[in-house]
Amino acid sequence: MLKRVLRPFPQLIIALICLAAGTILDGVVFVKMMGFLDYALVGDMATLKAEIPGFLLQACLLIPIGLLGTITKSWFRKDANLCMKRYYIRGIFKKNISEFQQENTATYISRLTNDCNTLDTNFVDGIFTVFNGITNFCVAVWILSTVGKGMIGFAVTITLLTAVVSMLLSRPVSKKVKERSDQFDGYTSYIKEVLSAFHIVKSNNLQDKVTNDYYGKSEEIQHKGYVIEKIYTFMNALQNGSFSLMIYLGLCYLAYQAIQGNITAAGALTVSQAIQRIAWPLMMMSEAMPKIFASKGLGKKINESLLNKNKHEENIALHEFTDKIELKDVGFAYEDAEDKAKTLHDVNMEIKKNGKYLIIGPSGGGKSTLLKLLRKYFDASEGKLLIDGKPLADVKKEDYFSLIANVEQQVFIFEDTLKNNITLYKEYSDEEIKEAIEVAGLTSFIENLPDGLNTMIYDNGKNISGGERSRIVIARAMLAKASVLFMDEAFAALDMERAREIEQTILKLKNITVINVSHVIFKDSKSQYDKIFHVKGTVTEG
Ligand SMILES: Nc1ncnc2c1ncn2[C@@H]1O[C@H](COP(=O)(O)OP(=O)(O)OP(=O)(O)O)[C@@H](O)[C@H]1O
């Protein structure tokens, strides 16, 4: 993950160059000013006058260079954040459907929001703080060297001390940052659940319970933040103590040199200023460094949420479905099932190309699980699942998914026009769209809309009915001209008349295999299916 953050490398280099140029110029201007003081004290006005124009020019350059540094830093931060988020979203969509479903979606939201923000503050900003610290430190050492080489030894001692203290203290911080990230997962998931159950909470007067639970969870998070802050404070206090000691030692050395007559007044002023210049960046660095070290653990955790445990390589290309899908002695158990009992066992069935199949059975019998196997969301735990004689587990996902279409109970609608929701952003002729709309029974609905197909649909279909949502998804499947159509309770949100009408249309389609899992069964259409499968732990015909 951290590599991705550094991907806008050119922007980073430009920003660092600008920041370094600003710091170096600032040091040069300061040394010149001290030189002017010496000229003034010895009354060398001629040299003073000669050097003033160059000095003014350099001093004026400080403003644009400083501005450029800040702007390029923001530019890099913006791009680094975009890279981080793009990488994460792409990673999510590379996950296997089965493994994605094992995680609570709130975990991904938390990684994308809380953890990415923490990386931005601790790592991205930390890089600049440390770089600023290093450049300021180098410039301060150079300023010291213009007075006397002896002071450089102090600077090196302070740096070593800071680095060692930071490394030692980064471990407990790193652990706490990870713990807080875990807590954020639970917290985000809780908020998501509470907000999605808003109407249930309101209508059952559960506000007090929810508010108290929320308060408890918030308190836990805040407490963890408080513990982390305490560790940081302790660490900073330790480092501040060591800095102060170094500064006092530096000042004693300065006093000794002045008594010996080894430095001028401007020299003395330069040394005391330079010590301040060393102390400040080192303090900033010592705060930033443990956070940067801690970011490594967080980056690893973000990457882990994107890993697919199943590394099975799919090496069979499949561009068309020509014959049949077969299940031979198939069994399946969910990994996270408490007793590891099989949801399905000894399943033997055959689905022929262009056949129409109805799947029925009691609630919890395993109908949706069977569909998940057929849709290649999960691989069978045992037995063989073959498509045209090839193991479905070895068939490339992209190939298989382009051959199938799904009409699910849970319909997802994009916040976009009706047309884009039906075409799913692919190009189709007006004729094809019209035909799909007709099959899905949407024609009169669209004709009655003032903006027709250009009507905007908001917030996952808030401004259309459940039935209309289902019909949009049916139109999508029709338009995709898939070889196999999987329907999972597709009629549940439709009125009987509309459901019967759409079922009839789909049953009459010639070039598509239909597998329809449904509780809504019309006696007269039962006979139109090639086979009816009954699912209850296993599959029987009838
Ligand atoms: N992700 C999961 N992890 C563990 N067990 C699961 C999971 N999904 C389903 N199950 C269990 O598998 C069994 C079959 O569930 P499935 O959803 O396939 O049944 P169904 O026949 O489709 O039920 P319904 O008609 O009520 O939708 C149930 O006992 C269910 O609790």
Coordinates of C-alpha atoms and ligand atoms in Angstrom, one line a residue:
M1 CA 0.0 0.0 0.0
L2 CA 2.8 2.4 1.0
K3 CA 4.3 2.0 -2.5
R4 CA 1.1 3.1 -4.1
V5 CA 1.1 6.2 -1.9
L6 CA 4.5 7.1 -3.3
R7 CA 3.4 6.5 -6.9
P8 CA 3.0 10.2 -7.8
F9 CA 6.8 10.2 -7.5
P10 CA 7.5 13.1 -9.9
Q11 CA 5.1 15.3 -7.9
L12 CA 6.9 14.3 -4.7
I13 CA 10.3 15.1 -6.0
I14 CA 9.2 18.5 -7.3
A15 CA 7.6 19.3 -4.0
L16 CA 10.7 18.2 -2.0
I17 CA 13.0 20.2 -4.3
C18 CA 10.8 23.3 -3.8
L19 CA 10.7 22.8 0.0
A20 CA 14.5 22.2 0.1
A21 CA 15.2 25.3 -2.1
G22 CA 13.1 27.4 0.3
T23 CA 14.9 26.1 3.4
I24 CA 18.4 26.5 1.8
L25 CA 17.6 30.0 0.7
D26 CA 16.3 30.9 4.1
G27 CA 19.6 29.7 5.6
V28 CA 21.6 31.7 3.1
V29 CA 19.6 34.8 3.8
F30 CA 20.1 34.3 7.6
V31 CA 23.9 33.9 7.3
K32 CA 24.1 37.0 5.1
M33 CA 22.2 39.0 7.7
M34 CA 24.6 37.9 10.4
G35 CA 27.5 38.9 8.1
F36 CA 25.8 42.4 7.8
L37 CA 25.8 42.6 11.5
D38 CA 29.5 42.0 11.7
Y39 CA 30.2 44.6 8.9
A40 CA 28.0 47.1 10.8
L41 CA 29.8 46.4 14.1
V42 CA 33.3 46.9 12.5
G43 CA 31.9 50.0 10.4
D44 CA 32.6 48.4 7.0
M45 CA 29.7 50.3 5.3
A46 CA 31.1 50.0 1.8
T47 CA 30.8 46.1 1.7
L48 CA 27.5 46.4 3.4
K49 CA 26.1 48.6 0.7
A50 CA 27.6 46.5 -2.1
E51 CA 25.9 43.3 -0.8
I52 CA 22.4 44.7 0.1
P53 CA 20.8 44.5 -3.5
G54 CA 21.8 40.8 -3.8
F55 CA 20.5 40.1 -0.3
L56 CA 17.2 41.8 -1.0
L57 CA 16.7 39.8 -4.2
Q58 CA 17.3 36.5 -2.3
A59 CA 15.0 37.7 0.5
C60 CA 12.2 38.5 -2.0
L61 CA 12.6 35.0 -3.6
L62 CA 11.7 33.4 -0.3
I63 CA 8.0 34.2 -0.8
P64 CA 7.4 32.6 -4.2
I65 CA 9.6 29.6 -3.4
G66 CA 7.7 29.1 -0.1
L67 CA 4.4 29.3 -2.0
L68 CA 5.6 26.9 -4.6
G69 CA 6.7 24.5 -1.9
T70 CA 3.2 24.6 -0.3
I71 CA 1.3 24.2 -3.6
T72 CA 3.4 21.3 -4.9
K73 CA 3.1 19.6 -1.5
S74 CA -0.7 19.8 -1.7
W75 CA -0.5 18.6 -5.3
F76 CA 1.4 15.5 -4.2
R77 CA -0.9 14.9 -1.3
K78 CA -4.0 15.0 -3.6
D79 CA -2.5 12.6 -6.1
A80 CA -1.1 10.3 -3.4
N81 CA -4.6 10.1 -1.9
L82 CA -6.2 9.4 -5.3
C83 CA -3.6 6.6 -6.0
M84 CA -4.3 5.1 -2.6
K85 CA -8.1 5.1 -3.1
R86 CA -7.9 3.9 -6.7
Y87 CA -5.6 1.0 -5.7
Y88 CA -8.0 0.0 -2.9
I89 CA -11.2 0.1 -5.0
R90 CA -9.5 -1.8 -7.8
G91 CA -8.2 -4.3 -5.2
I92 CA -11.7 -4.8 -3.9
F93 CA -13.1 -5.6 -7.3
K94 CA -10.3 -8.2 -7.8
K95 CA -11.6 -10.1 -4.8
N96 CA -13.4 -13.4 -5.3
I97 CA -17.2 -12.9 -4.7
S98 CA -17.2 -15.6 -2.0
E99 CA -14.3 -14.0 -0.1
F100 CA -15.7 -10.5 -0.5
Q101 CA -18.9 -11.7 1.1
Q102 CA -17.2 -13.2 4.1
E103 CA -16.1 -9.7 5.2
N104 CA -18.6 -7.1 6.5
T105 CA -18.7 -4.4 3.8
A106 CA -18.2 -1.9 6.6
T107 CA -14.6 -3.2 6.9
Y108 CA -13.9 -2.1 3.4
I109 CA -15.5 1.3 4.0
S110 CA -13.4 1.7 7.2
R111 CA -10.2 0.9 5.2
L112 CA -11.1 3.3 2.5
T113 CA -12.0 6.2 4.9
N114 CA -10.5 5.9 8.4
D115 CA -7.3 4.0 7.4
C116 CA -6.6 5.9 4.2
N117 CA -7.0 9.2 6.2
T118 CA -4.7 7.9 8.9
L119 CA -2.1 7.1 6.2
D120 CA -2.5 10.5 4.7
T121 CA -1.8 12.3 8.0
N122 CA 0.8 9.9 9.4
F123 CA 2.7 8.8 6.3
V124 CA 2.2 11.4 3.5
D125 CA 2.4 14.4 5.8
G126 CA 5.1 12.6 7.8
I127 CA 7.3 12.4 4.8
F128 CA 7.3 16.2 4.4
T129 CA 7.8 16.7 8.1
V130 CA 10.9 14.4 8.1
F131 CA 12.2 15.9 4.9
N132 CA 11.8 19.4 6.3
G133 CA 13.5 18.3 9.5
I134 CA 16.5 16.8 7.6
T135 CA 16.9 19.9 5.3
N136 CA 16.5 22.3 8.2
F137 CA 19.0 20.3 10.2
C138 CA 21.5 20.3 7.3
V139 CA 21.1 24.0 6.8
A140 CA 21.5 24.6 10.5
V141 CA 24.7 22.5 10.6
W142 CA 26.0 24.5 7.7
I143 CA 25.2 27.7 9.5
L144 CA 27.1 26.4 12.5
S145 CA 30.0 25.5 10.4
T146 CA 30.3 29.1 9.2
V147 CA 31.1 30.0 12.8
G148 CA 33.1 27.0 14.0
K149 CA 33.3 23.2 13.2
G150 CA 33.2 22.2 16.9
M151 CA 29.4 22.8 17.1
I152 CA 28.7 20.1 14.5
G153 CA 29.5 17.3 16.9
F154 CA 26.5 18.4 19.1
A155 CA 24.2 18.3 16.1
V156 CA 25.2 14.7 15.2
T157 CA 24.7 13.6 18.8
I158 CA 21.2 15.1 18.9
T159 CA 20.2 13.4 15.7
L160 CA 21.4 10.0 16.8
L161 CA 19.6 10.3 20.1
T162 CA 16.4 11.3 18.4
A163 CA 16.5 8.4 15.9
V164 CA 17.1 5.8 18.6
V165 CA 14.3 7.2 20.9
S166 CA 11.9 7.3 18.0
M167 CA 12.5 3.8 16.9
L168 CA 12.2 2.4 20.4
L169 CA 8.9 4.2 20.9
S170 CA 7.3 3.4 17.6
R171 CA 6.5 -0.2 18.6
P172 CA 3.8 0.5 21.2
V173 CA 2.4 3.3 19.0
S174 CA 2.2 1.0 16.0
K175 CA 0.3 -1.6 18.0
K176 CA -2.2 0.9 19.3
V177 CA -2.8 2.4 15.8
K178 CA -3.7 -1.0 14.5
E179 CA -6.0 -1.7 17.5
R180 CA -7.8 1.6 16.8
S181 CA -8.2 0.7 13.1
D182 CA -9.8 -2.6 14.1
Q183 CA -12.2 -0.7 16.4
F184 CA -13.1 1.7 13.6
D185 CA -14.1 -1.4 11.5
G186 CA -16.7 -2.4 14.1
Y187 CA -17.7 1.2 14.7
T188 CA -18.3 1.9 10.9
S189 CA -20.2 -1.3 10.6
Y190 CA -22.4 -0.4 13.6
I191 CA -23.2 3.0 12.2
K192 CA -24.0 1.5 8.8
E193 CA -26.4 -1.0 10.3
V194 CA -28.1 1.6 12.6
L195 CA -28.7 4.1 9.8
S196 CA -30.0 1.4 7.4
A197 CA -32.4 0.3 10.1
F198 CA -33.5 3.9 10.7
H199 CA -37.2 3.3 10.2
I200 CA -37.2 0.2 12.4
V201 CA -35.4 2.1 15.2
K202 CA -37.9 5.0 14.9
S203 CA -41.1 2.9 14.6
N204 CA -40.1 0.7 17.6
N205 CA -39.0 3.5 19.8
L206 CA -35.4 2.1 20.0
Q207 CA -33.8 5.5 20.0
D208 CA -32.6 5.3 23.6
K209 CA -31.0 1.9 23.2
V210 CA -29.3 2.8 20.0
T211 CA -28.1 6.1 21.4
N212 CA -26.6 4.4 24.5
D213 CA -25.0 1.7 22.3
Y214 CA -23.6 4.4 20.1
Y215 CA -22.3 6.3 23.1
G216 CA -20.5 3.1 24.4
K217 CA -18.8 2.4 21.1
S218 CA -17.8 6.0 20.7
E219 CA -16.3 6.0 24.2
E220 CA -14.2 2.9 23.4
I221 CA -12.8 4.6 20.2
Q222 CA -12.2 7.9 22.0
H223 CA -10.4 6.0 24.9
K224 CA -8.1 4.3 22.4
G225 CA -7.3 7.6 20.9
Y226 CA -6.7 9.0 24.3
V227 CA -4.2 6.1 25.1
I228 CA -2.4 6.7 21.8
E229 CA -2.2 10.4 22.6
K230 CA -0.8 9.6 26.0
I231 CA 1.9 7.5 24.5
Y232 CA 2.8 10.2 22.0
T233 CA 2.9 12.8 24.8
F234 CA 5.2 10.6 26.9
M235 CA 7.4 10.0 23.9
N236 CA 7.5 13.8 23.1
A237 CA 8.3 14.6 26.8
L238 CA 11.3 12.2 26.7
Q239 CA 12.5 13.8 23.5
N240 CA 11.9 17.4 24.6
G241 CA 14.0 16.6 27.7
S242 CA 16.9 15.4 25.6
F243 CA 16.6 18.4 23.3
S244 CA 16.6 20.9 26.1
L245 CA 19.7 19.2 27.6
M246 CA 21.5 19.4 24.3
I247 CA 20.5 23.1 23.8
Y248 CA 21.8 24.0 27.3
L249 CA 25.1 22.2 26.6
G250 CA 25.3 24.1 23.3
L251 CA 24.8 27.4 25.1
C252 CA 27.4 26.6 27.7
Y253 CA 29.9 25.8 24.9
L254 CA 29.0 29.1 23.3
A255 CA 29.6 31.0 26.5
Y256 CA 33.0 29.3 26.9
Q257 CA 34.0 30.3 23.3
A258 CA 32.9 33.9 23.8
I259 CA 34.9 34.1 27.1
Q260 CA 37.9 32.7 25.1
G261 CA 37.3 35.5 22.5
N262 CA 37.0 32.9 19.7
I263 CA 33.7 34.1 18.3
T264 CA 32.2 37.6 17.4
A265 CA 28.8 38.9 18.6
A266 CA 27.2 38.0 15.3
G267 CA 28.8 34.6 15.6
A268 CA 27.3 34.1 19.0
L269 CA 23.9 35.1 17.8
T270 CA 24.3 32.8 14.8
V271 CA 25.1 29.8 17.0
S272 CA 22.2 30.3 19.4
Q273 CA 19.8 30.7 16.4
A274 CA 21.2 27.7 14.7
I275 CA 20.7 25.6 17.8
Q276 CA 17.0 26.6 17.8
R277 CA 16.9 25.7 14.1
I278 CA 18.2 22.3 14.9
A279 CA 15.9 21.7 17.9
W280 CA 12.7 22.6 16.1
P281 CA 13.0 20.3 13.0
L282 CA 14.3 17.5 15.2
M283 CA 11.3 17.8 17.5
M284 CA 9.0 17.7 14.5
M285 CA 10.8 14.7 13.1
S286 CA 10.7 12.8 16.3
E287 CA 6.9 13.2 16.4
A288 CA 6.6 12.2 12.8
M289 CA 8.9 9.3 12.7
P290 CA 7.1 6.9 15.0
K291 CA 3.9 7.6 13.0
I292 CA 5.7 6.8 9.7
F293 CA 7.0 3.5 11.2
A294 CA 3.5 2.7 12.5
S295 CA 2.1 3.3 8.9
K296 CA 3.9 0.2 7.7
G297 CA 1.7 -2.0 9.9
L298 CA -1.4 -0.2 8.8
G299 CA -0.5 -0.5 5.1
K300 CA 0.0 -4.2 5.6
K301 CA -3.4 -4.5 7.2
I302 CA -5.1 -2.6 4.4
N303 CA -3.4 -5.0 1.9
E304 CA -4.5 -8.0 3.8
S305 CA -8.2 -7.0 3.4
L306 CA -7.6 -7.2 -0.4
L307 CA -6.0 -10.7 -0.4
N308 CA -7.8 -13.6 -2.0
K309 CA -7.0 -16.7 0.1
N310 CA -8.1 -18.9 -2.7
K311 CA -5.2 -18.8 -5.2
H312 CA -6.7 -21.3 -7.6
E313 CA -5.7 -20.5 -11.1
E314 CA -8.4 -20.4 -13.7
N315 CA -6.9 -21.5 -17.0
I316 CA -9.9 -22.5 -19.2
A317 CA -11.2 -19.9 -21.7
L318 CA -14.9 -20.3 -22.5
H319 CA -16.5 -18.0 -25.1
E320 CA -19.8 -19.8 -25.6
F321 CA -22.1 -22.2 -23.8
T322 CA -22.9 -25.0 -26.3
D323 CA -24.2 -28.0 -24.5
K324 CA -24.9 -28.4 -20.8
I325 CA -24.1 -27.8 -17.1
E326 CA -23.7 -30.9 -15.0
L327 CA -23.4 -31.4 -11.3
K328 CA -22.1 -34.7 -10.2
D329 CA -22.2 -35.7 -6.5
V330 CA -21.7 -32.0 -5.6
G331 CA -21.6 -31.0 -1.9
F332 CA -21.1 -27.6 -0.3
A333 CA -20.4 -26.3 3.2
Y334 CA -20.0 -22.6 4.1
E335 CA -16.6 -22.0 5.6
D336 CA -18.1 -19.8 8.3
A337 CA -21.0 -22.1 9.1
E338 CA -20.9 -22.7 12.9
D339 CA -21.1 -26.5 12.8
K340 CA -19.5 -26.8 9.3
A341 CA -22.5 -28.9 8.3
K342 CA -23.0 -29.3 4.6
T343 CA -25.7 -27.0 3.1
L344 CA -25.9 -29.2 0.0
H345 CA -24.9 -32.8 -0.5
D346 CA -25.0 -35.4 -3.2
V347 CA -26.4 -33.0 -5.8
N348 CA -26.8 -34.6 -9.2
M349 CA -28.5 -32.5 -11.9
E350 CA -28.2 -31.5 -15.5
I351 CA -29.0 -28.2 -17.1
K352 CA -29.3 -28.3 -20.9
K353 CA -28.6 -25.3 -23.2
N354 CA -31.8 -23.2 -23.8
G355 CA -33.7 -25.3 -21.2
K356 CA -36.1 -23.7 -18.7
Y357 CA -35.7 -24.8 -15.1
L358 CA -37.7 -23.9 -12.0
I359 CA -36.0 -24.3 -8.6
I360 CA -38.3 -24.6 -5.6
G361 CA -37.9 -25.8 -2.0
P362 CA -38.4 -24.8 1.6
S363 CA -36.8 -21.7 3.1
G364 CA -33.2 -22.5 4.1
G365 CA -33.2 -25.6 1.9
G366 CA -30.2 -24.3 -0.1
K367 CA -31.8 -22.8 -3.3
S368 CA -29.7 -19.6 -3.2
T369 CA -26.6 -21.6 -2.3
L370 CA -27.2 -23.8 -5.4
L371 CA -27.5 -20.6 -7.5
K372 CA -24.2 -19.3 -6.0
L373 CA -22.5 -22.5 -7.1
L374 CA -24.0 -22.3 -10.6
R375 CA -23.1 -18.6 -10.8
K376 CA -19.5 -19.4 -9.9
Y377 CA -19.6 -17.2 -6.8
F378 CA -18.4 -20.2 -4.8
D379 CA -16.6 -23.4 -5.8
A380 CA -18.2 -26.8 -4.8
S381 CA -16.6 -28.3 -1.7
E382 CA -16.8 -31.8 -3.3
G383 CA -18.0 -33.5 -6.5
K384 CA -17.8 -32.0 -10.0
L385 CA -19.5 -29.0 -11.5
L386 CA -18.9 -29.0 -15.3
I387 CA -19.9 -26.7 -18.1
D388 CA -19.7 -28.2 -21.5
G389 CA -17.6 -30.9 -19.9
K390 CA -15.1 -28.4 -18.4
P391 CA -14.7 -27.9 -14.6
L392 CA -16.4 -24.6 -13.9
A393 CA -13.9 -23.9 -11.1
D394 CA -11.1 -23.8 -13.8
V395 CA -13.1 -21.6 -16.2
K396 CA -12.0 -17.9 -16.3
K397 CA -14.4 -15.8 -14.3
E398 CA -14.5 -13.0 -16.9
D399 CA -15.5 -15.4 -19.6
Y400 CA -18.2 -17.1 -17.5
F401 CA -19.6 -13.8 -16.2
S402 CA -20.0 -12.5 -19.8
L403 CA -22.2 -15.6 -20.6
I404 CA -24.6 -15.2 -17.7
A405 CA -27.1 -12.6 -16.5
N406 CA -28.6 -12.4 -13.0
V407 CA -31.8 -11.1 -11.8
E408 CA -31.5 -10.9 -8.0
Q409 CA -33.9 -10.2 -5.1
Q410 CA -31.7 -7.3 -4.1
V411 CA -31.7 -4.9 -7.0
F412 CA -28.9 -2.3 -7.4
I413 CA -29.8 0.8 -9.3
F414 CA -27.3 3.5 -10.2
E415 CA -28.0 7.2 -9.6
D416 CA -28.3 7.9 -13.3
T417 CA -30.8 7.9 -16.2
L418 CA -33.2 5.0 -16.7
K419 CA -31.4 4.3 -20.0
N420 CA -28.0 4.0 -18.5
N421 CA -29.5 1.8 -15.8
I422 CA -30.8 -0.5 -18.4
T423 CA -27.9 -0.5 -20.8
L424 CA -25.3 -0.5 -17.9
Y425 CA -23.3 2.0 -19.9
K426 CA -22.8 -0.3 -23.0
E427 CA -23.8 0.6 -26.5
Y428 CA -27.0 -0.9 -27.9
S429 CA -29.3 0.2 -30.8
D430 CA -32.6 1.9 -30.0
E431 CA -34.3 -1.3 -31.4
E432 CA -32.5 -3.6 -29.0
I433 CA -33.3 -1.3 -26.0
K434 CA -37.0 -1.1 -27.1
E435 CA -37.2 -4.9 -27.3
A436 CA -35.7 -5.4 -23.9
I437 CA -38.0 -2.9 -22.4
E438 CA -41.0 -4.6 -23.9
V439 CA -40.0 -8.0 -22.6
A440 CA -39.4 -6.6 -19.1
G441 CA -42.9 -5.0 -19.2
L442 CA -41.6 -1.5 -18.9
T443 CA -43.0 0.1 -22.1
S444 CA -46.1 1.8 -20.7
F445 CA -44.2 2.9 -17.5
I446 CA -41.5 4.7 -19.6
E447 CA -44.1 6.1 -22.1
N448 CA -45.8 7.8 -19.2
L449 CA -42.6 9.5 -17.9
P450 CA -42.2 13.1 -19.2
D451 CA -38.5 12.5 -19.8
G452 CA -38.9 8.8 -20.9
L453 CA -35.6 6.9 -20.9
N454 CA -33.8 10.1 -19.8
T455 CA -35.6 10.2 -16.5
M456 CA -33.1 10.3 -13.6
I457 CA -33.3 7.6 -11.0
Y458 CA -32.1 8.7 -7.5
D459 CA -30.5 6.9 -4.5
N460 CA -30.8 3.3 -5.5
G461 CA -34.2 3.8 -7.1
K462 CA -35.9 5.8 -4.4
N463 CA -38.2 7.5 -6.9
I464 CA -39.4 4.2 -8.5
S465 CA -41.3 1.2 -7.1
G466 CA -39.9 -2.2 -6.1
G467 CA -41.6 -3.8 -9.1
E468 CA -40.2 -1.2 -11.5
R469 CA -36.7 -1.8 -10.0
S470 CA -37.1 -5.5 -10.7
R471 CA -38.2 -4.9 -14.2
I472 CA -35.2 -2.7 -14.9
V473 CA -33.0 -5.5 -13.9
I474 CA -34.9 -8.0 -16.1
A475 CA -34.5 -5.5 -19.1
R476 CA -30.7 -5.4 -18.3
A477 CA -30.5 -9.2 -18.5
M478 CA -32.5 -9.3 -21.8
L479 CA -30.3 -6.6 -23.3
A480 CA -27.1 -8.4 -22.3
K481 CA -28.2 -11.4 -24.5
A482 CA -26.7 -13.8 -22.0
S483 CA -26.7 -17.5 -22.7
V484 CA -27.9 -18.3 -19.2
L485 CA -30.3 -16.3 -17.0
F486 CA -30.3 -16.9 -13.3
M487 CA -33.3 -15.5 -11.5
D488 CA -33.4 -15.4 -7.7
E489 CA -36.9 -14.5 -6.5
A490 CA -37.1 -12.0 -9.3
F491 CA -40.9 -11.8 -9.1
A492 CA -41.1 -11.2 -5.4
A493 CA -41.6 -7.5 -5.7
L494 CA -44.1 -7.7 -8.7
D495 CA -47.8 -7.9 -8.6
M496 CA -49.1 -11.4 -9.7
E497 CA -50.4 -10.2 -13.1
R498 CA -47.1 -8.6 -14.0
A499 CA -45.0 -11.5 -12.6
R500 CA -47.1 -14.0 -14.7
E501 CA -46.7 -11.8 -17.8
I502 CA -42.9 -11.6 -17.5
E503 CA -42.5 -15.2 -16.6
Q504 CA -44.4 -16.1 -19.8
T505 CA -42.3 -13.9 -21.9
I506 CA -39.1 -15.3 -20.5
L507 CA -40.3 -18.9 -20.9
K508 CA -41.0 -18.2 -24.6
L509 CA -37.4 -16.9 -25.2
K510 CA -35.7 -19.4 -27.5
N511 CA -32.0 -18.7 -27.2
I512 CA -31.5 -18.6 -23.5
T513 CA -31.2 -21.1 -20.6
V514 CA -33.3 -20.0 -17.7
I515 CA -32.8 -21.1 -14.1
N516 CA -35.5 -19.5 -12.0
V517 CA -35.5 -19.8 -8.2
S518 CA -39.0 -18.7 -7.1
H519 CA -41.5 -18.9 -4.4
V520 CA -44.1 -17.4 -6.8
I521 CA -45.3 -20.4 -8.7
F522 CA -48.2 -20.3 -11.2
K523 CA -49.8 -23.7 -11.6
D524 CA -50.5 -23.2 -15.3
S525 CA -46.9 -22.2 -16.1
K526 CA -45.3 -25.1 -14.2
S527 CA -45.7 -27.4 -17.1
Q528 CA -43.8 -25.0 -19.4
Y529 CA -40.6 -25.6 -17.5
D530 CA -38.4 -28.5 -18.8
K531 CA -37.7 -29.6 -15.3
I532 CA -38.6 -28.5 -11.7
F533 CA -35.9 -29.1 -9.1
H534 CA -36.8 -29.4 -5.5
V535 CA -33.9 -28.3 -3.1
K536 CA -33.8 -29.4 0.5
G537 CA -30.2 -30.2 1.4
T538 CA -29.9 -32.0 -1.8
V539 CA -31.7 -31.8 -5.2
T540 CA -34.5 -34.0 -6.4
E541 CA -36.6 -33.7 -9.5
G542 CA -40.3 -33.1 -9.3
Ligands
LIG1 N1 -22.9 -17.0 3.9 C1 -23.4 -18.0 4.7 N2 -22.6 -18.5 5.7 C2 -23.1 -19.6 6.4 N3 -24.3 -20.2 6.2 C3 -25.1 -19.7 5.2 C4 -24.7 -18.6 4.4 N4 -25.6 -18.4 3.5 C5 -26.6 -19.3 3.8 N5 -26.3 -20.0 4.8 C6 -27.1 -21.1 5.3 O1 -27.3 -22.1 4.3 C7 -28.6 -22.6 4.4 C8 -29.2 -22.5 3.0 O2 -29.4 -21.1 2.8 P1 -30.0 -20.6 1.4 O3 -30.0 -19.1 1.4 O4 -29.3 -21.3 0.3 O5 -31.5 -21.2 1.4 P2 -32.7 -20.8 0.5 O6 -33.3 -22.1 0.2 O7 -32.3 -20.0 -0.6 O8 -33.6 -20.0 1.6 P3 -34.7 -18.9 1.3 O9 -35.8 -19.5 0.4 O10 -35.2 -18.5 2.7 O11 -34.0 -17.7 0.6 C9 -29.3 -21.9 5.5 O12 -29.3 -22.7 6.6 C10 -28.5 -20.7 5.7 O13 -28.5 -20.3 7.1

